[in-house]
């Protein structure tokens, strides 16, 4: 379990160490004192909870505690439903791309932990996105989820590059839960 000193917390929060001590002494920032000393220690999970509750930036903790999800889709209802399921916890950041070209640009700048590809944009384009992600070594750890249309046509293709598939229609809450478990296995989401 990672713990921080008041000085380290002050640096993360960009405040004076005395301010952190006041937060701690008032009980707003939870932690413990080292026995036989006045030194305070704040466990990582309490610090993250405190920062989120007070709308403060996570600073250097953001990359390890926030999962980035790139949704490649044109279906606005799908996008809104998935955002609604992921965003309340604030452990997720969501970006949206509407085409393969846009997805490539977003992937480079956003650096997602998970890419959800709606194959309704076109089977060929959806497959190309998945193949490009897997060919790029920088994205080896990215979770790929394919959303397959239920239009009666058979979707036969090599699914080895894809971590998970969902067939439409599906429950957005179930998809969000699957993203949480797949990405959470790789990151410390709080």
PDB file of C-alpha atoms in Angstrom:
ATOM      1  CA  UNK A   1       0.000   0.000   0.000  1.00  0.00           C
ATOM      2  CA  UNK A   2       1.493   3.299  -1.102  1.00  0.00           C
ATOM      3  CA  UNK A   3       1.470   6.112   1.480  1.00  0.00           C
ATOM      4  CA  UNK A   4       2.447   9.757   1.220  1.00  0.00           C
ATOM      5  CA  UNK A   5       3.959  12.259   3.628  1.00  0.00           C
ATOM      6  CA  UNK A   6       2.335  15.661   4.093  1.00  0.00           C
ATOM      7  CA  UNK A   7       5.165  17.147   2.009  1.00  0.00           C
ATOM      8  CA  UNK A   8       4.481  14.772  -0.881  1.00  0.00           C
ATOM      9  CA  UNK A   9       0.744  15.480  -0.707  1.00  0.00           C
ATOM     10  CA  UNK A  10       1.474  19.222  -0.660  1.00  0.00           C
ATOM     11  CA  UNK A  11       3.561  18.865  -3.805  1.00  0.00           C
ATOM     12  CA  UNK A  12       0.824  16.859  -5.589  1.00  0.00           C
ATOM     13  CA  UNK A  13      -1.866  19.364  -4.525  1.00  0.00           C
ATOM     14  CA  UNK A  14       0.376  22.414  -5.089  1.00  0.00           C
ATOM     15  CA  UNK A  15      -0.281  23.758  -1.595  1.00  0.00           C
ATOM     16  CA  UNK A  16       1.859  24.396   1.493  1.00  0.00           C
ATOM     17  CA  UNK A  17       2.613  21.395   3.755  1.00  0.00           C
ATOM     18  CA  UNK A  18       0.854  23.256   6.603  1.00  0.00           C
ATOM     19  CA  UNK A  19      -2.367  23.251   4.552  1.00  0.00           C
ATOM     20  CA  UNK A  20      -2.170  19.466   4.232  1.00  0.00           C
ATOM     21  CA  UNK A  21      -1.574  19.205   7.991  1.00  0.00           C
ATOM     22  CA  UNK A  22      -4.718  21.271   8.612  1.00  0.00           C
ATOM     23  CA  UNK A  23      -6.751  19.019   6.287  1.00  0.00           C
ATOM     24  CA  UNK A  24      -5.413  15.997   8.177  1.00  0.00           C
ATOM     25  CA  UNK A  25      -5.955  17.459  11.687  1.00  0.00           C
ATOM     26  CA  UNK A  26      -9.524  18.536  10.842  1.00  0.00           C
ATOM     27  CA  UNK A  27     -10.334  14.984   9.687  1.00  0.00           C
ATOM     28  CA  UNK A  28     -11.069  15.931   6.074  1.00  0.00           C
ATOM     29  CA  UNK A  29      -7.982  14.075   4.793  1.00  0.00           C
ATOM     30  CA  UNK A  30      -7.783  10.631   6.333  1.00  0.00           C
ATOM     31  CA  UNK A  31      -4.560   8.944   7.317  1.00  0.00           C
ATOM     32  CA  UNK A  32      -2.556   8.018  10.404  1.00  0.00           C
ATOM     33  CA  UNK A  33       0.301   9.237  12.558  1.00  0.00           C
ATOM     34  CA  UNK A  34       3.484   7.246  12.920  1.00  0.00           C
ATOM     35  CA  UNK A  35       3.602   5.909  16.519  1.00  0.00           C
ATOM     36  CA  UNK A  36       5.945   7.912  18.774  1.00  0.00           C
ATOM     37  CA  UNK A  37       6.110  10.737  16.240  1.00  0.00           C
ATOM     38  CA  UNK A  38       4.048  13.647  14.962  1.00  0.00           C
ATOM     39  CA  UNK A  39       4.627  12.585  11.347  1.00  0.00           C
ATOM     40  CA  UNK A  40       1.504  11.963   9.316  1.00  0.00           C
ATOM     41  CA  UNK A  41       0.995   9.423   6.549  1.00  0.00           C
ATOM     42  CA  UNK A  42      -1.794   9.506   3.988  1.00  0.00           C
ATOM     43  CA  UNK A  43      -2.628   6.251   2.146  1.00  0.00           C
ATOM     44  CA  UNK A  44      -2.909   6.643  -1.620  1.00  0.00           C
ATOM     45  CA  UNK A  45      -6.585   5.614  -1.798  1.00  0.00           C
ATOM     46  CA  UNK A  46      -7.579   8.239   0.827  1.00  0.00           C
ATOM     47  CA  UNK A  47      -5.654  10.928  -1.018  1.00  0.00           C
ATOM     48  CA  UNK A  48      -7.324  10.080  -4.332  1.00  0.00           C
ATOM     49  CA  UNK A  49     -10.753  10.024  -2.680  1.00  0.00           C
ATOM     50  CA  UNK A  50     -10.080  13.411  -1.049  1.00  0.00           C
ATOM     51  CA  UNK A  51      -8.909  14.958  -4.328  1.00  0.00           C
ATOM     52  CA  UNK A  52     -11.943  13.676  -6.230  1.00  0.00           C
ATOM     53  CA  UNK A  53     -14.421  14.746  -3.524  1.00  0.00           C
ATOM     54  CA  UNK A  54     -13.016  18.278  -3.603  1.00  0.00           C
ATOM     55  CA  UNK A  55     -12.764  18.522  -7.398  1.00  0.00           C
ATOM     56  CA  UNK A  56      -8.981  18.853  -7.274  1.00  0.00           C
ATOM     57  CA  UNK A  57      -6.732  17.614 -10.078  1.00  0.00           C
ATOM     58  CA  UNK A  58      -5.081  14.250  -9.460  1.00  0.00           C
ATOM     59  CA  UNK A  59      -1.770  15.500 -10.864  1.00  0.00           C
ATOM     60  CA  UNK A  60       0.808  12.734 -11.122  1.00  0.00           C
ATOM     61  CA  UNK A  61      -1.710  10.174  -9.798  1.00  0.00           C
ATOM     62  CA  UNK A  62      -4.048  10.606 -12.771  1.00  0.00           C
ATOM     63  CA  UNK A  63      -2.344   8.209 -15.191  1.00  0.00           C
ATOM     64  CA  UNK A  64      -2.386   5.313 -12.764  1.00  0.00           C
ATOM     65  CA  UNK A  65      -5.901   5.916 -11.430  1.00  0.00           C
ATOM     66  CA  UNK A  66      -7.864   7.029 -14.481  1.00  0.00           C
ATOM     67  CA  UNK A  67      -8.781   4.764 -17.368  1.00  0.00           C
ATOM     68  CA  UNK A  68      -9.070   6.328 -20.799  1.00  0.00           C
ATOM     69  CA  UNK A  69     -11.699   4.891 -23.133  1.00  0.00           C
ATOM     70  CA  UNK A  70     -11.871   5.757 -26.829  1.00  0.00           C
ATOM     71  CA  UNK A  71     -15.258   5.069 -28.405  1.00  0.00           C
ATOM     72  CA  UNK A  72     -15.174   4.729 -32.204  1.00  0.00           C
ATOM     73  CA  UNK A  73     -18.795   5.081 -33.264  1.00  0.00           C
ATOM     74  CA  UNK A  74     -21.300   7.255 -35.066  1.00  0.00           C
ATOM     75  CA  UNK A  75     -24.340   6.129 -33.053  1.00  0.00           C
ATOM     76  CA  UNK A  76     -24.968   9.069 -30.687  1.00  0.00           C
ATOM     77  CA  UNK A  77     -27.323   7.065 -28.461  1.00  0.00           C
ATOM     78  CA  UNK A  78     -24.669   4.376 -27.967  1.00  0.00           C
ATOM     79  CA  UNK A  79     -22.037   7.021 -27.172  1.00  0.00           C
ATOM     80  CA  UNK A  80     -24.267   8.826 -24.648  1.00  0.00           C
ATOM     81  CA  UNK A  81     -25.348   5.578 -22.935  1.00  0.00           C
ATOM     82  CA  UNK A  82     -21.770   4.395 -22.556  1.00  0.00           C
ATOM     83  CA  UNK A  83     -20.598   7.797 -21.293  1.00  0.00           C
ATOM     84  CA  UNK A  84     -23.434   7.831 -18.760  1.00  0.00           C
ATOM     85  CA  UNK A  85     -22.353   4.418 -17.440  1.00  0.00           C
ATOM     86  CA  UNK A  86     -18.633   5.233 -17.227  1.00  0.00           C
ATOM     87  CA  UNK A  87     -18.345   8.863 -16.192  1.00  0.00           C
ATOM     88  CA  UNK A  88     -20.118   9.092 -12.794  1.00  0.00           C
ATOM     89  CA  UNK A  89     -17.210   7.410 -11.002  1.00  0.00           C
ATOM     90  CA  UNK A  90     -14.656   9.853 -12.416  1.00  0.00           C
ATOM     91  CA  UNK A  91     -12.269   6.907 -12.794  1.00  0.00           C
ATOM     92  CA  UNK A  92     -12.806   7.160 -16.566  1.00  0.00           C
ATOM     93  CA  UNK A  93     -12.066   9.710 -19.245  1.00  0.00           C
ATOM     94  CA  UNK A  94     -13.901   9.205 -22.523  1.00  0.00           C
ATOM     95  CA  UNK A  95     -13.013  10.406 -26.015  1.00  0.00           C
ATOM     96  CA  UNK A  96     -15.019   9.813 -29.172  1.00  0.00           C
ATOM     97  CA  UNK A  97     -13.968   9.242 -32.782  1.00  0.00           C
ATOM     98  CA  UNK A  98     -16.375   8.830 -35.693  1.00  0.00           C
ATOM     99  CA  UNK A  99     -14.049   7.234 -38.259  1.00  0.00           C
ATOM    100  CA  UNK A 100     -10.898   5.173 -38.579  1.00  0.00           C
ATOM    101  CA  UNK A 101      -8.861   8.258 -39.460  1.00  0.00           C
ATOM    102  CA  UNK A 102     -10.223  10.137 -36.443  1.00  0.00           C
ATOM    103  CA  UNK A 103      -9.571   7.079 -34.242  1.00  0.00           C
ATOM    104  CA  UNK A 104      -5.910   7.038 -35.286  1.00  0.00           C
ATOM    105  CA  UNK A 105      -5.449  10.683 -34.391  1.00  0.00           C
ATOM    106  CA  UNK A 106      -7.289  10.254 -31.074  1.00  0.00           C
ATOM    107  CA  UNK A 107      -5.331   7.112 -30.173  1.00  0.00           C
ATOM    108  CA  UNK A 108      -2.005   8.907 -30.642  1.00  0.00           C
ATOM    109  CA  UNK A 109      -2.921  11.946 -28.561  1.00  0.00           C
ATOM    110  CA  UNK A 110      -5.360  10.466 -25.996  1.00  0.00           C
ATOM    111  CA  UNK A 111      -3.398   7.221 -25.320  1.00  0.00           C
ATOM    112  CA  UNK A 112      -6.470   5.099 -24.431  1.00  0.00           C
ATOM    113  CA  UNK A 113      -6.452   2.046 -22.184  1.00  0.00           C
ATOM    114  CA  UNK A 114      -9.507   0.695 -23.997  1.00  0.00           C
ATOM    115  CA  UNK A 115     -10.882   1.193 -27.504  1.00  0.00           C
ATOM    116  CA  UNK A 116     -14.513   0.326 -28.199  1.00  0.00           C
ATOM    117  CA  UNK A 117     -15.104  -0.089 -31.943  1.00  0.00           C
ATOM    118  CA  UNK A 118     -18.682  -0.059 -33.208  1.00  0.00           C
ATOM    119  CA  UNK A 119     -18.616  -2.174 -36.376  1.00  0.00           C
ATOM    120  CA  UNK A 120     -21.723  -0.306 -37.581  1.00  0.00           C
ATOM    121  CA  UNK A 121     -19.254   2.191 -39.067  1.00  0.00           C
ATOM    122  CA  UNK A 122     -18.420  -0.622 -41.498  1.00  0.00           C
ATOM    123  CA  UNK A 123     -16.943  -4.091 -41.065  1.00  0.00           C
ATOM    124  CA  UNK A 124     -13.856  -3.283 -43.140  1.00  0.00           C
ATOM    125  CA  UNK A 125     -13.151  -0.025 -41.317  1.00  0.00           C
ATOM    126  CA  UNK A 126     -13.757  -1.649 -37.909  1.00  0.00           C
ATOM    127  CA  UNK A 127     -11.353  -4.477 -38.730  1.00  0.00           C
ATOM    128  CA  UNK A 128      -8.734  -2.037 -40.006  1.00  0.00           C
ATOM    129  CA  UNK A 129      -8.886  -0.065 -36.761  1.00  0.00           C
ATOM    130  CA  UNK A 130      -8.403  -3.231 -34.693  1.00  0.00           C
ATOM    131  CA  UNK A 131      -5.540  -4.451 -36.901  1.00  0.00           C
ATOM    132  CA  UNK A 132      -3.754  -1.086 -36.820  1.00  0.00           C
ATOM    133  CA  UNK A 133      -4.001  -0.967 -33.026  1.00  0.00           C
ATOM    134  CA  UNK A 134      -2.542  -4.462 -32.689  1.00  0.00           C
ATOM    135  CA  UNK A 135       0.275  -3.797 -35.209  1.00  0.00           C
ATOM    136  CA  UNK A 136       1.443  -0.742 -33.264  1.00  0.00           C
ATOM    137  CA  UNK A 137       3.632  -1.969 -30.388  1.00  0.00           C
ATOM    138  CA  UNK A 138       2.768   1.092 -28.296  1.00  0.00           C
ATOM    139  CA  UNK A 139      -0.814  -0.193 -28.000  1.00  0.00           C
ATOM    140  CA  UNK A 140      -0.103  -3.824 -27.033  1.00  0.00           C
ATOM    141  CA  UNK A 141      -1.832  -3.398 -23.666  1.00  0.00           C
ATOM    142  CA  UNK A 142      -4.903  -1.614 -25.038  1.00  0.00           C
ATOM    143  CA  UNK A 143      -8.152  -3.506 -24.464  1.00  0.00           C
ATOM    144  CA  UNK A 144     -10.083  -3.817 -27.748  1.00  0.00           C
ATOM    145  CA  UNK A 145     -13.841  -4.313 -27.656  1.00  0.00           C
ATOM    146  CA  UNK A 146     -15.866  -4.819 -30.832  1.00  0.00           C
ATOM    147  CA  UNK A 147     -19.574  -3.998 -30.996  1.00  0.00           C
ATOM    148  CA  UNK A 148     -21.101  -6.143 -33.709  1.00  0.00           C
ATOM    149  CA  UNK A 149     -24.352  -5.174 -35.442  1.00  0.00           C
ATOM    150  CA  UNK A 150     -27.313  -7.515 -35.216  1.00  0.00           C
ATOM    151  CA  UNK A 151     -28.357  -7.069 -38.831  1.00  0.00           C
ATOM    152  CA  UNK A 152     -28.714 -10.755 -39.622  1.00  0.00           C
ATOM    153  CA  UNK A 153     -25.452 -10.953 -41.580  1.00  0.00           C
ATOM    154  CA  UNK A 154     -22.768 -13.294 -40.364  1.00  0.00           C
ATOM    155  CA  UNK A 155     -19.626 -11.597 -39.141  1.00  0.00           C
ATOM    156  CA  UNK A 156     -16.863 -14.084 -39.779  1.00  0.00           C
ATOM    157  CA  UNK A 157     -13.386 -12.715 -39.233  1.00  0.00           C
ATOM    158  CA  UNK A 158     -10.288 -13.334 -37.142  1.00  0.00           C
ATOM    159  CA  UNK A 159     -11.161 -12.189 -33.630  1.00  0.00           C
ATOM    160  CA  UNK A 160      -7.766 -12.950 -32.101  1.00  0.00           C
ATOM    161  CA  UNK A 161      -6.837  -9.245 -31.962  1.00  0.00           C
ATOM    162  CA  UNK A 162     -10.031  -8.383 -30.072  1.00  0.00           C
ATOM    163  CA  UNK A 163     -10.369  -8.878 -26.314  1.00  0.00           C
ATOM    164  CA  UNK A 164     -14.172  -8.914 -26.202  1.00  0.00           C
ATOM    165  CA  UNK A 165     -17.174  -8.725 -28.534  1.00  0.00           C
ATOM    166  CA  UNK A 166     -20.724  -7.562 -27.841  1.00  0.00           C
ATOM    167  CA  UNK A 167     -23.621  -8.071 -30.205  1.00  0.00           C
ATOM    168  CA  UNK A 168     -26.134  -5.248 -30.552  1.00  0.00           C
ATOM    169  CA  UNK A 169     -28.460  -4.569 -28.879  1.00  0.00           C
ATOM    170  CA  UNK A 170     -26.737  -4.909 -25.524  1.00  0.00           C
ATOM    171  CA  UNK A 171     -26.906  -3.403 -22.046  1.00  0.00           C
ATOM    172  CA  UNK A 172     -24.555  -0.384 -21.791  1.00  0.00           C
ATOM    173  CA  UNK A 173     -24.186  -1.078 -18.065  1.00  0.00           C
ATOM    174  CA  UNK A 174     -22.918  -4.581 -18.811  1.00  0.00           C
ATOM    175  CA  UNK A 175     -20.409  -3.232 -21.338  1.00  0.00           C
ATOM    176  CA  UNK A 176     -19.235  -0.591 -18.830  1.00  0.00           C
ATOM    177  CA  UNK A 177     -18.796  -3.289 -16.183  1.00  0.00           C
ATOM    178  CA  UNK A 178     -16.735  -5.394 -18.592  1.00  0.00           C
ATOM    179  CA  UNK A 179     -14.541  -2.374 -19.409  1.00  0.00           C
ATOM    180  CA  UNK A 180     -14.076  -1.781 -15.671  1.00  0.00           C
ATOM    181  CA  UNK A 181     -12.951  -5.361 -15.101  1.00  0.00           C
ATOM    182  CA  UNK A 182     -10.663  -5.613 -18.159  1.00  0.00           C
ATOM    183  CA  UNK A 183      -9.001  -2.224 -17.637  1.00  0.00           C
ATOM    184  CA  UNK A 184      -9.098  -2.492 -13.840  1.00  0.00           C
ATOM    185  CA  UNK A 185      -7.006  -5.652 -14.068  1.00  0.00           C
ATOM    186  CA  UNK A 186      -4.244  -3.512 -15.606  1.00  0.00           C
ATOM    187  CA  UNK A 187      -4.688  -0.263 -13.658  1.00  0.00           C
ATOM    188  CA  UNK A 188      -5.447   0.675 -10.063  1.00  0.00           C
ATOM    189  CA  UNK A 189      -8.852   2.275 -10.520  1.00  0.00           C
ATOM    190  CA  UNK A 190     -10.147   3.833  -7.325  1.00  0.00           C
TER     191      UNK A 190
END
